[in-house]
Every structure is written in structure tokens, then in C-alpha cells.
JSON list of C-alpha atoms in Angstrom, two decimals:
[
{"chain": "A", "resi": 1, "resn": "MET", "atom": "CA", "xyz": [6.92, 24.35, 57.83]},
{"chain": "A", "resi": 2, "resn": "LYS", "atom": "CA", "xyz": [9.24, 24.24, 60.56]},
{"chain": "A", "resi": 3, "resn": "ILE", "atom": "CA", "xyz": [9.27, 20.92, 61.14]},
{"chain": "A", "resi": 4, "resn": "GLN", "atom": "CA", "xyz": [10.02, 20.34, 57.54]},
{"chain": "A", "resi": 5, "resn": "HIS", "atom": "CA", "xyz": [13.30, 22.34, 57.51]},
{"chain": "A", "resi": 6, "resn": "ILE", "atom": "CA", "xyz": [14.51, 20.10, 60.72]},
{"chain": "A", "resi": 7, "resn": "LEU", "atom": "CA", "xyz": [13.56, 16.91, 58.77]},
{"chain": "A", "resi": 8, "resn": "PHE", "atom": "CA", "xyz": [14.70, 18.17, 55.36]},
{"chain": "A", "resi": 9, "resn": "SER", "atom": "CA", "xyz": [18.29, 19.18, 57.51]},
{"chain": "A", "resi": 10, "resn": "ALA", "atom": "CA", "xyz": [18.51, 15.85, 59.20]},
{"chain": "A", "resi": 11, "resn": "LEU", "atom": "CA", "xyz": [18.28, 14.12, 56.30]},
{"chain": "A", "resi": 12, "resn": "MET", "atom": "CA", "xyz": [20.98, 16.16, 54.40]},
{"chain": "A", "resi": 13, "resn": "ALA", "atom": "CA", "xyz": [23.50, 15.57, 57.24]},
{"chain": "A", "resi": 14, "resn": "ILE", "atom": "CA", "xyz": [22.64, 11.08, 56.53]},
{"chain": "A", "resi": 15, "resn": "CYS", "atom": "CA", "xyz": [23.40, 12.28, 53.33]},
{"chain": "A", "resi": 16, "resn": "LEU", "atom": "CA", "xyz": [26.71, 13.86, 53.25]},
{"chain": "A", "resi": 17, "resn": "THR", "atom": "CA", "xyz": [27.67, 11.91, 55.87]},
{"chain": "A", "resi": 18, "resn": "ALA", "atom": "CA", "xyz": [26.92, 8.27, 53.88]},
{"chain": "A", "resi": 19, "resn": "CYS", "atom": "CA", "xyz": [28.97, 9.96, 51.16]},
{"chain": "A", "resi": 20, "resn": "GLU", "atom": "CA", "xyz": [32.00, 10.14, 53.22]},
{"chain": "A", "resi": 21, "resn": "LYS", "atom": "CA", "xyz": [34.07, 7.05, 54.67]},
{"chain": "A", "resi": 22, "resn": "GLU", "atom": "CA", "xyz": [36.50, 8.06, 56.97]},
{"chain": "A", "resi": 23, "resn": "GLY", "atom": "CA", "xyz": [36.98, 11.59, 55.77]},
{"chain": "A", "resi": 24, "resn": "GLU", "atom": "CA", "xyz": [37.60, 9.67, 52.17]},
{"chain": "A", "resi": 25, "resn": "LYS", "atom": "CA", "xyz": [34.43, 11.02, 49.76]},
{"chain": "A", "resi": 26, "resn": "ILE", "atom": "CA", "xyz": [32.66, 7.46, 48.52]},
{"chain": "A", "resi": 27, "resn": "ILE", "atom": "CA", "xyz": [30.75, 9.38, 45.77]},
{"chain": "A", "resi": 28, "resn": "LYS", "atom": "CA", "xyz": [33.25, 11.58, 43.59]},
{"chain": "A", "resi": 29, "resn": "PRO", "atom": "CA", "xyz": [32.42, 14.62, 41.63]},
{"chain": "A", "resi": 30, "resn": "ILE", "atom": "CA", "xyz": [32.67, 14.18, 38.03]},
{"chain": "A", "resi": 31, "resn": "LEU", "atom": "CA", "xyz": [35.64, 16.33, 36.65]},
{"chain": "A", "resi": 32, "resn": "LYS", "atom": "CA", "xyz": [34.72, 14.94, 32.60]},
{"chain": "A", "resi": 33, "resn": "SER", "atom": "CA", "xyz": [33.78, 11.95, 30.35]},
{"chain": "A", "resi": 34, "resn": "GLN", "atom": "CA", "xyz": [34.36, 11.32, 26.94]},
{"chain": "A", "resi": 35, "resn": "PRO", "atom": "CA", "xyz": [32.65, 8.54, 24.22]},
{"chain": "A", "resi": 36, "resn": "PHE", "atom": "CA", "xyz": [34.79, 5.10, 24.60]},
{"chain": "A", "resi": 37, "resn": "SER", "atom": "CA", "xyz": [34.53, 1.91, 23.13]},
{"chain": "A", "resi": 38, "resn": "ILE", "atom": "CA", "xyz": [36.42, -1.36, 22.92]},
{"chain": "A", "resi": 39, "resn": "SER", "atom": "CA", "xyz": [34.98, -4.11, 20.43]},
{"chain": "A", "resi": 40, "resn": "GLY", "atom": "CA", "xyz": [36.66, -7.71, 19.70]},
{"chain": "A", "resi": 41, "resn": "PHE", "atom": "CA", "xyz": [36.97, -11.52, 19.98]},
{"chain": "A", "resi": 42, "resn": "ALA", "atom": "CA", "xyz": [38.07, -12.91, 23.89]},
{"chain": "A", "resi": 43, "resn": "LEU", "atom": "CA", "xyz": [38.65, -16.46, 22.74]},
{"chain": "A", "resi": 44, "resn": "VAL", "atom": "CA", "xyz": [40.30, -19.57, 24.36]},
{"chain": "A", "resi": 45, "resn": "ASP", "atom": "CA", "xyz": [39.88, -17.91, 27.77]},
{"chain": "A", "resi": 46, "resn": "THR", "atom": "CA", "xyz": [37.85, -15.01, 29.92]},
{"chain": "A", "resi": 47, "resn": "LEU", "atom": "CA", "xyz": [40.05, -11.68, 29.84]},
{"chain": "A", "resi": 48, "resn": "GLU", "atom": "CA", "xyz": [39.54, -8.35, 32.24]},
{"chain": "A", "resi": 49, "resn": "GLN", "atom": "CA", "xyz": [39.07, -5.15, 31.90]},
{"chain": "A", "resi": 50, "resn": "TYR", "atom": "CA", "xyz": [40.86, -2.65, 34.54]},
{"chain": "A", "resi": 51, "resn": "PHE", "atom": "CA", "xyz": [40.67, 0.54, 34.94]},
{"chain": "A", "resi": 52, "resn": "ASP", "atom": "CA", "xyz": [43.63, 1.87, 37.07]},
{"chain": "A", "resi": 53, "resn": "GLY", "atom": "CA", "xyz": [44.04, -1.08, 38.26]},
{"chain": "A", "resi": 54, "resn": "LYS", "atom": "CA", "xyz": [40.47, -1.47, 39.29]},
{"chain": "A", "resi": 55, "resn": "LYS", "atom": "CA", "xyz": [38.65, -4.45, 37.37]},
{"chain": "A", "resi": 56, "resn": "VAL", "atom": "CA", "xyz": [35.53, -2.94, 35.53]},
{"chain": "A", "resi": 57, "resn": "ARG", "atom": "CA", "xyz": [34.44, -6.27, 33.04]},
{"chain": "A", "resi": 58, "resn": "GLU", "atom": "CA", "xyz": [35.02, -9.26, 31.44]},
{"chain": "A", "resi": 59, "resn": "PHE", "atom": "CA", "xyz": [34.90, -10.04, 27.92]},
{"chain": "A", "resi": 60, "resn": "VAL", "atom": "CA", "xyz": [34.20, -13.69, 26.72]},
{"chain": "A", "resi": 61, "resn": "GLY", "atom": "CA", "xyz": [33.28, -14.19, 23.25]},
{"chain": "A", "resi": 62, "resn": "ARG", "atom": "CA", "xyz": [32.34, -11.55, 21.85]},
{"chain": "A", "resi": 63, "resn": "ALA", "atom": "CA", "xyz": [33.12, -8.42, 23.14]},
{"chain": "A", "resi": 64, "resn": "ASN", "atom": "CA", "xyz": [31.69, -5.24, 22.86]},
{"chain": "A", "resi": 65, "resn": "TYR", "atom": "CA", "xyz": [31.52, -1.99, 25.00]},
{"chain": "A", "resi": 66, "resn": "ASN", "atom": "CA", "xyz": [30.41, 1.09, 24.26]},
{"chain": "A", "resi": 67, "resn": "GLY", "atom": "CA", "xyz": [29.77, 3.95, 26.27]},
{"chain": "A", "resi": 68, "resn": "LYS", "atom": "CA", "xyz": [31.26, 6.54, 27.99]},
{"chain": "A", "resi": 69, "resn": "ILE", "atom": "CA", "xyz": [35.02, 6.92, 30.30]},
{"chain": "A", "resi": 70, "resn": "VAL", "atom": "CA", "xyz": [34.86, 8.66, 33.32]},
{"chain": "A", "resi": 71, "resn": "PHE", "atom": "CA", "xyz": [37.33, 11.24, 34.34]},
{"chain": "A", "resi": 72, "resn": "GLU", "atom": "CA", "xyz": [37.24, 12.11, 38.71]},
{"chain": "A", "resi": 73, "resn": "LYS", "atom": "CA", "xyz": [40.80, 14.37, 38.09]},
{"chain": "A", "resi": 74, "resn": "GLU", "atom": "CA", "xyz": [43.32, 15.80, 35.31]},
{"chain": "A", "resi": 75, "resn": "ALA", "atom": "CA", "xyz": [44.75, 12.95, 34.74]},
{"chain": "A", "resi": 76, "resn": "PRO", "atom": "CA", "xyz": [45.35, 9.64, 32.04]},
{"chain": "A", "resi": 77, "resn": "ILE", "atom": "CA", "xyz": [43.52, 6.88, 33.00]},
{"chain": "A", "resi": 78, "resn": "LEU", "atom": "CA", "xyz": [45.50, 3.38, 32.21]},
{"chain": "A", "resi": 79, "resn": "MET", "atom": "CA", "xyz": [43.24, 0.74, 30.69]},
{"chain": "A", "resi": 80, "resn": "GLU", "atom": "CA", "xyz": [44.49, -3.28, 30.89]},
{"chain": "A", "resi": 81, "resn": "LEU", "atom": "CA", "xyz": [43.22, -6.06, 29.18]},
{"chain": "A", "resi": 82, "resn": "LYS", "atom": "CA", "xyz": [44.74, -9.45, 31.24]},
{"chain": "A", "resi": 83, "resn": "LYS", "atom": "CA", "xyz": [43.91, -13.06, 31.35]},
{"chain": "A", "resi": 84, "resn": "LYS", "atom": "CA", "xyz": [41.44, -14.27, 34.58]},
{"chain": "A", "resi": 85, "resn": "GLY", "atom": "CA", "xyz": [43.55, -14.91, 36.81]},
{"chain": "A", "resi": 86, "resn": "ASP", "atom": "CA", "xyz": [46.84, -13.65, 35.71]},
{"chain": "A", "resi": 87, "resn": "SER", "atom": "CA", "xyz": [48.56, -10.78, 36.47]},
{"chain": "A", "resi": 88, "resn": "LYS", "atom": "CA", "xyz": [50.65, -10.41, 32.98]},
{"chain": "A", "resi": 89, "resn": "VAL", "atom": "CA", "xyz": [49.11, -7.32, 30.89]},
{"chain": "A", "resi": 90, "resn": "LEU", "atom": "CA", "xyz": [48.55, -8.34, 27.05]},
{"chain": "A", "resi": 91, "resn": "LEU", "atom": "CA", "xyz": [47.55, -4.95, 26.35]},
{"chain": "A", "resi": 92, "resn": "SER", "atom": "CA", "xyz": [47.74, -1.32, 27.38]},
{"chain": "A", "resi": 93, "resn": "LYS", "atom": "CA", "xyz": [46.66, 1.97, 27.21]},
{"chain": "A", "resi": 94, "resn": "THR", "atom": "CA", "xyz": [46.49, 5.37, 28.31]},
{"chain": "A", "resi": 95, "resn": "ILE", "atom": "CA", "xyz": [43.30, 6.98, 27.75]},
{"chain": "A", "resi": 96, "resn": "THR", "atom": "CA", "xyz": [43.58, 10.90, 28.05]},
{"chain": "A", "resi": 97, "resn": "PRO", "atom": "CA", "xyz": [40.74, 13.41, 28.75]},
{"chain": "A", "resi": 98, "resn": "GLY", "atom": "CA", "xyz": [40.29, 14.87, 25.67]},
{"chain": "A", "resi": 99, "resn": "MET", "atom": "CA", "xyz": [42.18, 12.62, 23.26]},
{"chain": "A", "resi": 100, "resn": "ALA", "atom": "CA", "xyz": [41.63, 12.03, 20.06]},
{"chain": "A", "resi": 101, "resn": "ASP", "atom": "CA", "xyz": [38.64, 10.25, 18.16]},
{"chain": "A", "resi": 102, "resn": "ALA", "atom": "CA", "xyz": [40.06, 7.79, 16.41]},
{"chain": "A", "resi": 103, "resn": "ASP", "atom": "CA", "xyz": [41.69, 6.73, 19.84]},
{"chain": "A", "resi": 104, "resn": "LYS", "atom": "CA", "xyz": [38.69, 6.25, 21.63]},
{"chain": "A", "resi": 105, "resn": "THR", "atom": "CA", "xyz": [38.12, 2.96, 19.62]},
{"chain": "A", "resi": 106, "resn": "ILE", "atom": "CA", "xyz": [39.72, -0.22, 20.63]},
{"chain": "A", "resi": 107, "resn": "ILE", "atom": "CA", "xyz": [40.01, -3.29, 17.91]},
{"chain": "A", "resi": 108, "resn": "PHE", "atom": "CA", "xyz": [41.30, -6.64, 19.56]},
{"chain": "A", "resi": 109, "resn": "TYR", "atom": "CA", "xyz": [41.82, -9.95, 19.23]},
{"chain": "A", "resi": 110, "resn": "TYR", "atom": "CA", "xyz": [42.82, -12.36, 21.53]},
{"chain": "A", "resi": 111, "resn": "GLU", "atom": "CA", "xyz": [42.76, -16.60, 21.61]},
{"chain": "A", "resi": 112, "resn": "GLY", "atom": "CA", "xyz": [44.54, -18.02, 24.09]},
{"chain": "A", "resi": 113, "resn": "LYS", "atom": "CA", "xyz": [47.76, -16.43, 23.66]},
{"chain": "A", "resi": 114, "resn": "ASP", "atom": "CA", "xyz": [48.71, -12.58, 22.86]},
{"chain": "A", "resi": 115, "resn": "ILE", "atom": "CA", "xyz": [46.55, -9.73, 21.86]},
{"chain": "A", "resi": 116, "resn": "GLU", "atom": "CA", "xyz": [46.65, -8.48, 18.58]},
{"chain": "A", "resi": 117, "resn": "ALA", "atom": "CA", "xyz": [44.58, -5.62, 16.97]},
{"chain": "A", "resi": 118, "resn": "LYS", "atom": "CA", "xyz": [43.11, -7.96, 14.37]},
{"chain": "A", "resi": 119, "resn": "TYR", "atom": "CA", "xyz": [41.88, -11.29, 13.08]},
{"chain": "A", "resi": 120, "resn": "HIS", "atom": "CA", "xyz": [44.10, -12.66, 9.95]},
{"chain": "A", "resi": 121, "resn": "TYR", "atom": "CA", "xyz": [42.55, -14.29, 7.62]},
{"chain": "A", "resi": 122, "resn": "PRO", "atom": "CA", "xyz": [43.66, -16.03, 3.69]},
{"chain": "A", "resi": 123, "resn": "ALA", "atom": "CA", "xyz": [43.06, -13.35, 0.83]},
{"chain": "A", "resi": 124, "resn": "PRO", "atom": "CA", "xyz": [40.51, -14.20, -1.54]},
{"chain": "A", "resi": 125, "resn": "ILE", "atom": "CA", "xyz": [40.61, -16.66, -4.45]},
{"chain": "A", "resi": 126, "resn": "ALA", "atom": "CA", "xyz": [38.78, -16.44, -7.69]},
{"chain": "A", "resi": 127, "resn": "ASP", "atom": "CA", "xyz": [35.49, -19.01, -8.37]},
{"chain": "A", "resi": 128, "resn": "ILE", "atom": "CA", "xyz": [36.46, -20.82, -5.11]},
{"chain": "A", "resi": 129, "resn": "GLU", "atom": "CA", "xyz": [35.09, -19.56, -1.48]},
{"chain": "A", "resi": 130, "resn": "GLN", "atom": "CA", "xyz": [37.50, -20.25, 1.28]},
{"chain": "A", "resi": 131, "resn": "VAL", "atom": "CA", "xyz": [35.36, -20.94, 5.16]},
{"chain": "A", "resi": 132, "resn": "ALA", "atom": "CA", "xyz": [36.45, -21.35, 8.51]},
{"chain": "A", "resi": 133, "resn": "PHE", "atom": "CA", "xyz": [34.10, -21.98, 11.88]},
{"chain": "A", "resi": 134, "resn": "TYR", "atom": "CA", "xyz": [34.57, -21.95, 14.92]},
{"chain": "A", "resi": 135, "resn": "PHE", "atom": "CA", "xyz": [31.97, -23.74, 17.85]},
{"chain": "A", "resi": 136, "resn": "ASP", "atom": "CA", "xyz": [31.84, -22.46, 21.22]},
{"chain": "A", "resi": 137, "resn": "ASN", "atom": "CA", "xyz": [30.36, -24.62, 22.80]},
{"chain": "A", "resi": 138, "resn": "PRO", "atom": "CA", "xyz": [29.97, -25.18, 26.66]},
{"chain": "A", "resi": 139, "resn": "SER", "atom": "CA", "xyz": [29.33, -29.11, 25.81]},
{"chain": "A", "resi": 140, "resn": "ASN", "atom": "CA", "xyz": [32.32, -29.75, 23.85]},
{"chain": "A", "resi": 141, "resn": "THR", "atom": "CA", "xyz": [30.50, -32.03, 21.46]},
{"chain": "A", "resi": 142, "resn": "PRO", "atom": "CA", "xyz": [32.59, -32.29, 18.15]},
{"chain": "A", "resi": 143, "resn": "VAL", "atom": "CA", "xyz": [30.24, -31.61, 15.11]},
{"chain": "A", "resi": 144, "resn": "ASP", "atom": "CA", "xyz": [29.78, -32.60, 11.66]},
{"chain": "A", "resi": 145, "resn": "VAL", "atom": "CA", "xyz": [29.53, -29.74, 8.73]},
{"chain": "A", "resi": 146, "resn": "VAL", "atom": "CA", "xyz": [27.55, -30.32, 6.09]},
{"chain": "A", "resi": 147, "resn": "TYR", "atom": "CA", "xyz": [25.18, -29.31, 3.39]},
{"chain": "A", "resi": 148, "resn": "GLY", "atom": "CA", "xyz": [21.63, -29.74, 2.15]},
{"chain": "A", "resi": 149, "resn": "ASP", "atom": "CA", "xyz": [19.22, -28.35, 0.28]},
{"chain": "A", "resi": 150, "resn": "ALA", "atom": "CA", "xyz": [15.99, -27.12, 2.08]},
{"chain": "A", "resi": 151, "resn": "SER", "atom": "CA", "xyz": [14.32, -30.19, 2.14]},
{"chain": "A", "resi": 152, "resn": "GLY", "atom": "CA", "xyz": [15.59, -31.04, 5.37]},
{"chain": "A", "resi": 153, "resn": "ASP", "atom": "CA", "xyz": [16.70, -34.90, 4.26]},
{"chain": "A", "resi": 154, "resn": "ILE", "atom": "CA", "xyz": [19.33, -35.80, 6.58]},
{"chain": "A", "resi": 155, "resn": "ASN", "atom": "CA", "xyz": [20.69, -38.89, 4.07]},
{"chain": "A", "resi": 156, "resn": "ALA", "atom": "CA", "xyz": [21.10, -36.80, 1.36]},
{"chain": "A", "resi": 157, "resn": "VAL", "atom": "CA", "xyz": [23.37, -34.09, 3.22]},
{"chain": "A", "resi": 158, "resn": "GLN", "atom": "CA", "xyz": [27.46, -33.36, 1.67]},
{"chain": "A", "resi": 159, "resn": "TYR", "atom": "CA", "xyz": [29.95, -33.58, 4.23]},
{"chain": "A", "resi": 160, "resn": "LEU", "atom": "CA", "xyz": [32.49, -30.25, 4.67]},
{"chain": "A", "resi": 161, "resn": "ALA", "atom": "CA", "xyz": [34.44, -31.38, 7.45]},
{"chain": "A", "resi": 162, "resn": "ARG", "atom": "CA", "xyz": [34.26, -34.24, 10.06]},
{"chain": "A", "resi": 163, "resn": "ASN", "atom": "CA", "xyz": [34.87, -34.46, 14.09]},
{"chain": "A", "resi": 164, "resn": "VAL", "atom": "CA", "xyz": [35.48, -30.75, 14.29]},
{"chain": "A", "resi": 165, "resn": "GLN", "atom": "CA", "xyz": [36.34, -29.88, 17.80]},
{"chain": "A", "resi": 166, "resn": "PRO", "atom": "CA", "xyz": [34.79, -26.88, 19.67]},
{"chain": "A", "resi": 167, "resn": "GLY", "atom": "CA", "xyz": [37.45, -23.96, 20.99]},
{"chain": "A", "resi": 168, "resn": "LYS", "atom": "CA", "xyz": [39.26, -24.12, 17.73]},
{"chain": "A", "resi": 169, "resn": "TRP", "atom": "CA", "xyz": [39.63, -22.40, 14.48]},
{"chain": "A", "resi": 170, "resn": "THR", "atom": "CA", "xyz": [39.06, -25.17, 11.36]},
{"chain": "A", "resi": 171, "resn": "THR", "atom": "CA", "xyz": [41.13, -24.78, 8.33]},
{"chain": "A", "resi": 172, "resn": "PHE", "atom": "CA", "xyz": [40.16, -22.47, 5.72]},
{"chain": "A", "resi": 173, "resn": "LEU", "atom": "CA", "xyz": [37.85, -25.32, 3.38]},
{"chain": "A", "resi": 174, "resn": "GLN", "atom": "CA", "xyz": [38.34, -24.04, 0.19]},
{"chain": "A", "resi": 175, "resn": "ILE", "atom": "CA", "xyz": [34.91, -24.91, -1.47]},
{"chain": "A", "resi": 176, "resn": "PRO", "atom": "CA", "xyz": [33.87, -24.72, -5.49]},
{"chain": "A", "resi": 177, "resn": "PRO", "atom": "CA", "xyz": [30.50, -23.81, -7.05]},
{"chain": "A", "resi": 178, "resn": "LEU", "atom": "CA", "xyz": [28.39, -26.60, -5.56]},
{"chain": "A", "resi": 179, "resn": "ASN", "atom": "CA", "xyz": [25.99, -28.69, -7.41]},
{"chain": "A", "resi": 180, "resn": "GLY", "atom": "CA", "xyz": [22.53, -28.01, -5.85]},
{"chain": "A", "resi": 181, "resn": "ASN", "atom": "CA", "xyz": [20.41, -29.54, -8.79]},
{"chain": "A", "resi": 182, "resn": "GLY", "atom": "CA", "xyz": [18.85, -26.17, -8.95]},
{"chain": "A", "resi": 183, "resn": "GLN", "atom": "CA", "xyz": [18.36, -25.52, -5.58]},
{"chain": "A", "resi": 184, "resn": "ASP", "atom": "CA", "xyz": [19.74, -23.53, -2.92]},
{"chain": "A", "resi": 185, "resn": "LEU", "atom": "CA", "xyz": [22.11, -24.67, -0.70]},
{"chain": "A", "resi": 186, "resn": "TYR", "atom": "CA", "xyz": [22.77, -24.53, 2.65]},
{"chain": "A", "resi": 187, "resn": "ILE", "atom": "CA", "xyz": [24.95, -25.20, 5.92]},
{"chain": "A", "resi": 188, "resn": "PHE", "atom": "CA", "xyz": [23.70, -27.29, 9.00]},
{"chain": "A", "resi": 189, "resn": "LEU", "atom": "CA", "xyz": [25.24, -29.71, 11.76]},
{"chain": "A", "resi": 190, "resn": "LEU", "atom": "CA", "xyz": [25.43, -32.75, 12.74]},
{"chain": "A", "resi": 191, "resn": "LYS", "atom": "CA", "xyz": [26.25, -34.61, 16.14]},
{"chain": "A", "resi": 192, "resn": "ALA", "atom": "CA", "xyz": [29.66, -35.86, 14.83]},
{"chain": "A", "resi": 193, "resn": "GLY", "atom": "CA", "xyz": [30.06, -39.49, 12.93]},
{"chain": "A", "resi": 194, "resn": "LYS", "atom": "CA", "xyz": [25.70, -39.30, 13.72]},
{"chain": "A", "resi": 195, "resn": "LYS", "atom": "CA", "xyz": [23.53, -39.23, 11.29]},
{"chain": "A", "resi": 196, "resn": "GLU", "atom": "CA", "xyz": [21.64, -36.76, 13.94]},
{"chain": "A", "resi": 197, "resn": "TRP", "atom": "CA", "xyz": [20.70, -32.93, 13.61]},
{"chain": "A", "resi": 198, "resn": "LEU", "atom": "CA", "xyz": [23.04, -30.96, 16.50]},
{"chain": "A", "resi": 199, "resn": "VAL", "atom": "CA", "xyz": [20.42, -29.12, 18.12]},
{"chain": "A", "resi": 200, "resn": "ASN", "atom": "CA", "xyz": [17.72, -31.18, 19.81]},
{"chain": "A", "resi": 201, "resn": "ASP", "atom": "CA", "xyz": [18.01, -33.62, 16.66]},
{"chain": "A", "resi": 202, "resn": "SER", "atom": "CA", "xyz": [15.88, -30.16, 15.21]},
{"chain": "A", "resi": 203, "resn": "PHE", "atom": "CA", "xyz": [16.28, -29.38, 11.13]},
{"chain": "A", "resi": 204, "resn": "ASP", "atom": "CA", "xyz": [15.89, -25.90, 11.88]},
{"chain": "A", "resi": 205, "resn": "MET", "atom": "CA", "xyz": [17.87, -25.45, 14.60]},
{"chain": "A", "resi": 206, "resn": "SER", "atom": "CA", "xyz": [21.15, -26.64, 13.40]},
{"chain": "A", "resi": 207, "resn": "TYR", "atom": "CA", "xyz": [21.35, -24.21, 10.31]},
{"chain": "A", "resi": 208, "resn": "ILE", "atom": "CA", "xyz": [24.26, -22.23, 10.27]},
{"chain": "A", "resi": 209, "resn": "GLN", "atom": "CA", "xyz": [23.81, -19.35, 7.95]},
{"chain": "A", "resi": 210, "resn": "ALA", "atom": "CA", "xyz": [27.01, -18.94, 5.16]},
{"chain": "A", "resi": 211, "resn": "ASN", "atom": "CA", "xyz": [27.62, -18.62, 2.00]},
{"chain": "A", "resi": 212, "resn": "LEU", "atom": "CA", "xyz": [27.46, -20.96, -0.59]},
{"chain": "A", "resi": 213, "resn": "PRO", "atom": "CA", "xyz": [28.70, -21.11, -4.10]},
{"chain": "A", "resi": 214, "resn": "VAL", "atom": "CA", "xyz": [25.86, -22.95, -6.40]},
{"chain": "A", "resi": 215, "resn": "MET", "atom": "CA", "xyz": [26.29, -23.64, -10.00]},
{"chain": "A", "resi": 216, "resn": "GLY", "atom": "CA", "xyz": [24.00, -21.53, -11.74]},
{"chain": "A", "resi": 217, "resn": "GLY", "atom": "CA", "xyz": [22.79, -20.18, -8.56]},
{"chain": "A", "resi": 218, "resn": "TRP", "atom": "CA", "xyz": [23.21, -16.45, -7.43]},
{"chain": "A", "resi": 219, "resn": "TYR", "atom": "CA", "xyz": [26.26, -16.97, -5.55]},
{"chain": "A", "resi": 220, "resn": "GLN", "atom": "CA", "xyz": [29.81, -18.00, -7.29]},
{"chain": "A", "resi": 221, "resn": "GLY", "atom": "CA", "xyz": [32.35, -17.49, -4.66]},
{"chain": "A", "resi": 222, "resn": "GLY", "atom": "CA", "xyz": [35.14, -16.30, -4.17]},
{"chain": "A", "resi": 223, "resn": "GLY", "atom": "CA", "xyz": [35.18, -14.46, -1.11]},
{"chain": "A", "resi": 224, "resn": "VAL", "atom": "CA", "xyz": [36.25, -15.77, 2.48]},
{"chain": "A", "resi": 225, "resn": "GLN", "atom": "CA", "xyz": [34.26, -16.02, 5.77]},
{"chain": "A", "resi": 226, "resn": "ALA", "atom": "CA", "xyz": [35.95, -17.24, 9.02]},
{"chain": "A", "resi": 227, "resn": "ILE", "atom": "CA", "xyz": [32.55, -17.89, 10.88]},
{"chain": "A", "resi": 228, "resn": "TYR", "atom": "CA", "xyz": [32.46, -17.83, 15.14]},
{"chain": "A", "resi": 229, "resn": "ILE", "atom": "CA", "xyz": [29.24, -19.84, 16.11]},
{"chain": "A", "resi": 230, "resn": "PRO", "atom": "CA", "xyz": [28.73, -18.91, 19.79]},
{"chain": "A", "resi": 231, "resn": "PHE", "atom": "CA", "xyz": [25.87, -21.63, 22.16]},
{"chain": "A", "resi": 232, "resn": "ASN", "atom": "CA", "xyz": [24.22, -21.10, 24.90]},
{"chain": "A", "resi": 233, "resn": "LYS", "atom": "CA", "xyz": [24.36, -23.91, 28.12]},
{"chain": "A", "resi": 234, "resn": "LYS", "atom": "CA", "xyz": [21.07, -25.75, 26.60]},
{"chain": "A", "resi": 235, "resn": "GLY", "atom": "CA", "xyz": [23.44, -26.17, 23.59]},
{"chain": "A", "resi": 236, "resn": "GLU", "atom": "CA", "xyz": [21.10, -23.85, 21.13]},
{"chain": "A", "resi": 237, "resn": "ILE", "atom": "CA", "xyz": [23.15, -21.77, 18.12]},
{"chain": "A", "resi": 238, "resn": "LEU", "atom": "CA", "xyz": [22.82, -18.25, 19.04]},
{"chain": "A", "resi": 239, "resn": "MET", "atom": "CA", "xyz": [23.77, -15.17, 16.80]},
{"chain": "A", "resi": 240, "resn": "PRO", "atom": "CA", "xyz": [27.22, -16.07, 14.82]},
{"chain": "A", "resi": 241, "resn": "TYR", "atom": "CA", "xyz": [30.20, -13.27, 13.22]},
{"chain": "A", "resi": 242, "resn": "ASP", "atom": "CA", "xyz": [31.83, -13.56, 10.07]},
{"chain": "A", "resi": 243, "resn": "LEU", "atom": "CA", "xyz": [34.97, -12.12, 11.83]},
{"chain": "A", "resi": 244, "resn": "VAL", "atom": "CA", "xyz": [35.95, -11.16, 8.29]},
{"chain": "A", "resi": 245, "resn": "GLN", "atom": "CA", "xyz": [33.24, -8.39, 8.30]},
{"chain": "A", "resi": 246, "resn": "LEU", "atom": "CA", "xyz": [34.03, -7.07, 11.39]},
{"chain": "A", "resi": 247, "resn": "TYR", "atom": "CA", "xyz": [37.74, -7.42, 10.65]},
{"chain": "A", "resi": 248, "resn": "PRO", "atom": "CA", "xyz": [37.79, -5.98, 7.14]}
]
């Protein structure tokens, strides 16, 4: 037992020493914590998030963090967002212990210039579907946006937009109810200027989920969609986001 006591005391002394650096505690006590979340989009550039001047994370594309913020003392924490490689503060918020629930969530939209509180889109038009696309493709491959039925016949598709460049929004396309000859219609992507499916020349892998109005179909239009489509490094389509749903 005496040997165990000596070993335990030595271990505690090592731990206490390791927690200090030149007399300053490295592992600081936590006074309190509270929920904190940030949600939005960082397009064109990478954004960096700072707490009291210390970088905590980066945001690229869909930005979402839902967790807690920790206070080591009874003092506010300054949260800042900056463009990576730039010292200019694009957004700042003072976070205080015990702040109201409504102030614990930050929603933002950034597209290479200023940070805004939301994404702006047009008002609905009766019987007309308005759709915009943003392709966040690291390969920078331009695309043709087409629609067709589920047959996979590349020669039967119709074009919605041609030679769409990645990294920028298209204009909002105004689409009236389409003639599907009794079939549901879907949106697909082709390599710009070619009769070739965008992803691995695969019909199934080049599909984009979106609502299209079809004559006699279940949906007749009147909605607004702003569809952000991310890709992985292999050029495969990841889960799209409709910004109209995220910024109601």
C-alpha cells in the first residue's frame, strides 16, 4: 500500500506540472458553457471563425456547427468571421454568458463579398417554377442542365441551360409546366457541349433532385428553388441543398 501511495503521489505531481507552463495553467477551469450554433453558406471563398482572436474552424460551402461555447471567466467572447488569408472582419458578434436563446444562433450567407443575414431570391409566380443552380465542383467542369424521363435516353433529353460554369449562380430559370407525355420528368447533368452524362457517364449518378412542373402531373409549379450542388474530389455529386428551404 505504501508503494501504491508513493506512485499515486508522483503521478499527481507529474499531472499538475504538465498542466502548467511557466506558471500559467494550460488546462484552464471551465466557468460555464451554453448552447451555440452557426449555420449558413460560404461560397467562393473559405471563411475562418475566431473566438477572441483564436481560430477555431473553417467553413467551406455548407456551414453548420451546433454545439456549446465555453466560458473560462465572467466576460463576453468575441466571435468573428474572416475570409481566409484576409484580416478584414466580415461578421462579429459578442457572445455573453446567459444571453437570450434567440441570440445563440447565427445565420449567414456569403458569396465572395459581404456577409448577409440571408440568401435573397425572387417571389413566387403562379404556374411558373423558378429554379437556379450553383455547382460547387472542384474540377471546374462546365455543365449542361437537361431534363428527361426515367428511361435514360440521352438523345431524348431537353435543355434547360447550357455551358453553366461552376462557382456562380445561374439566373433563375422560369419553367412552365412541361409536356412529359404522361411520364414524370427529372433533371440531369451533361458535360457541356457533349452527349455524355457528367458523372462517370452514368445516367443514375448525374441526376439532380428538384421539382419540375409537368402537364397533368402532381406538381404544377409556382415554387422557387435555389439548388446548391456540391461535388467530392472524384467529381461525384454530394447531397444538394435548396437554399430557399434553408432561408425561409
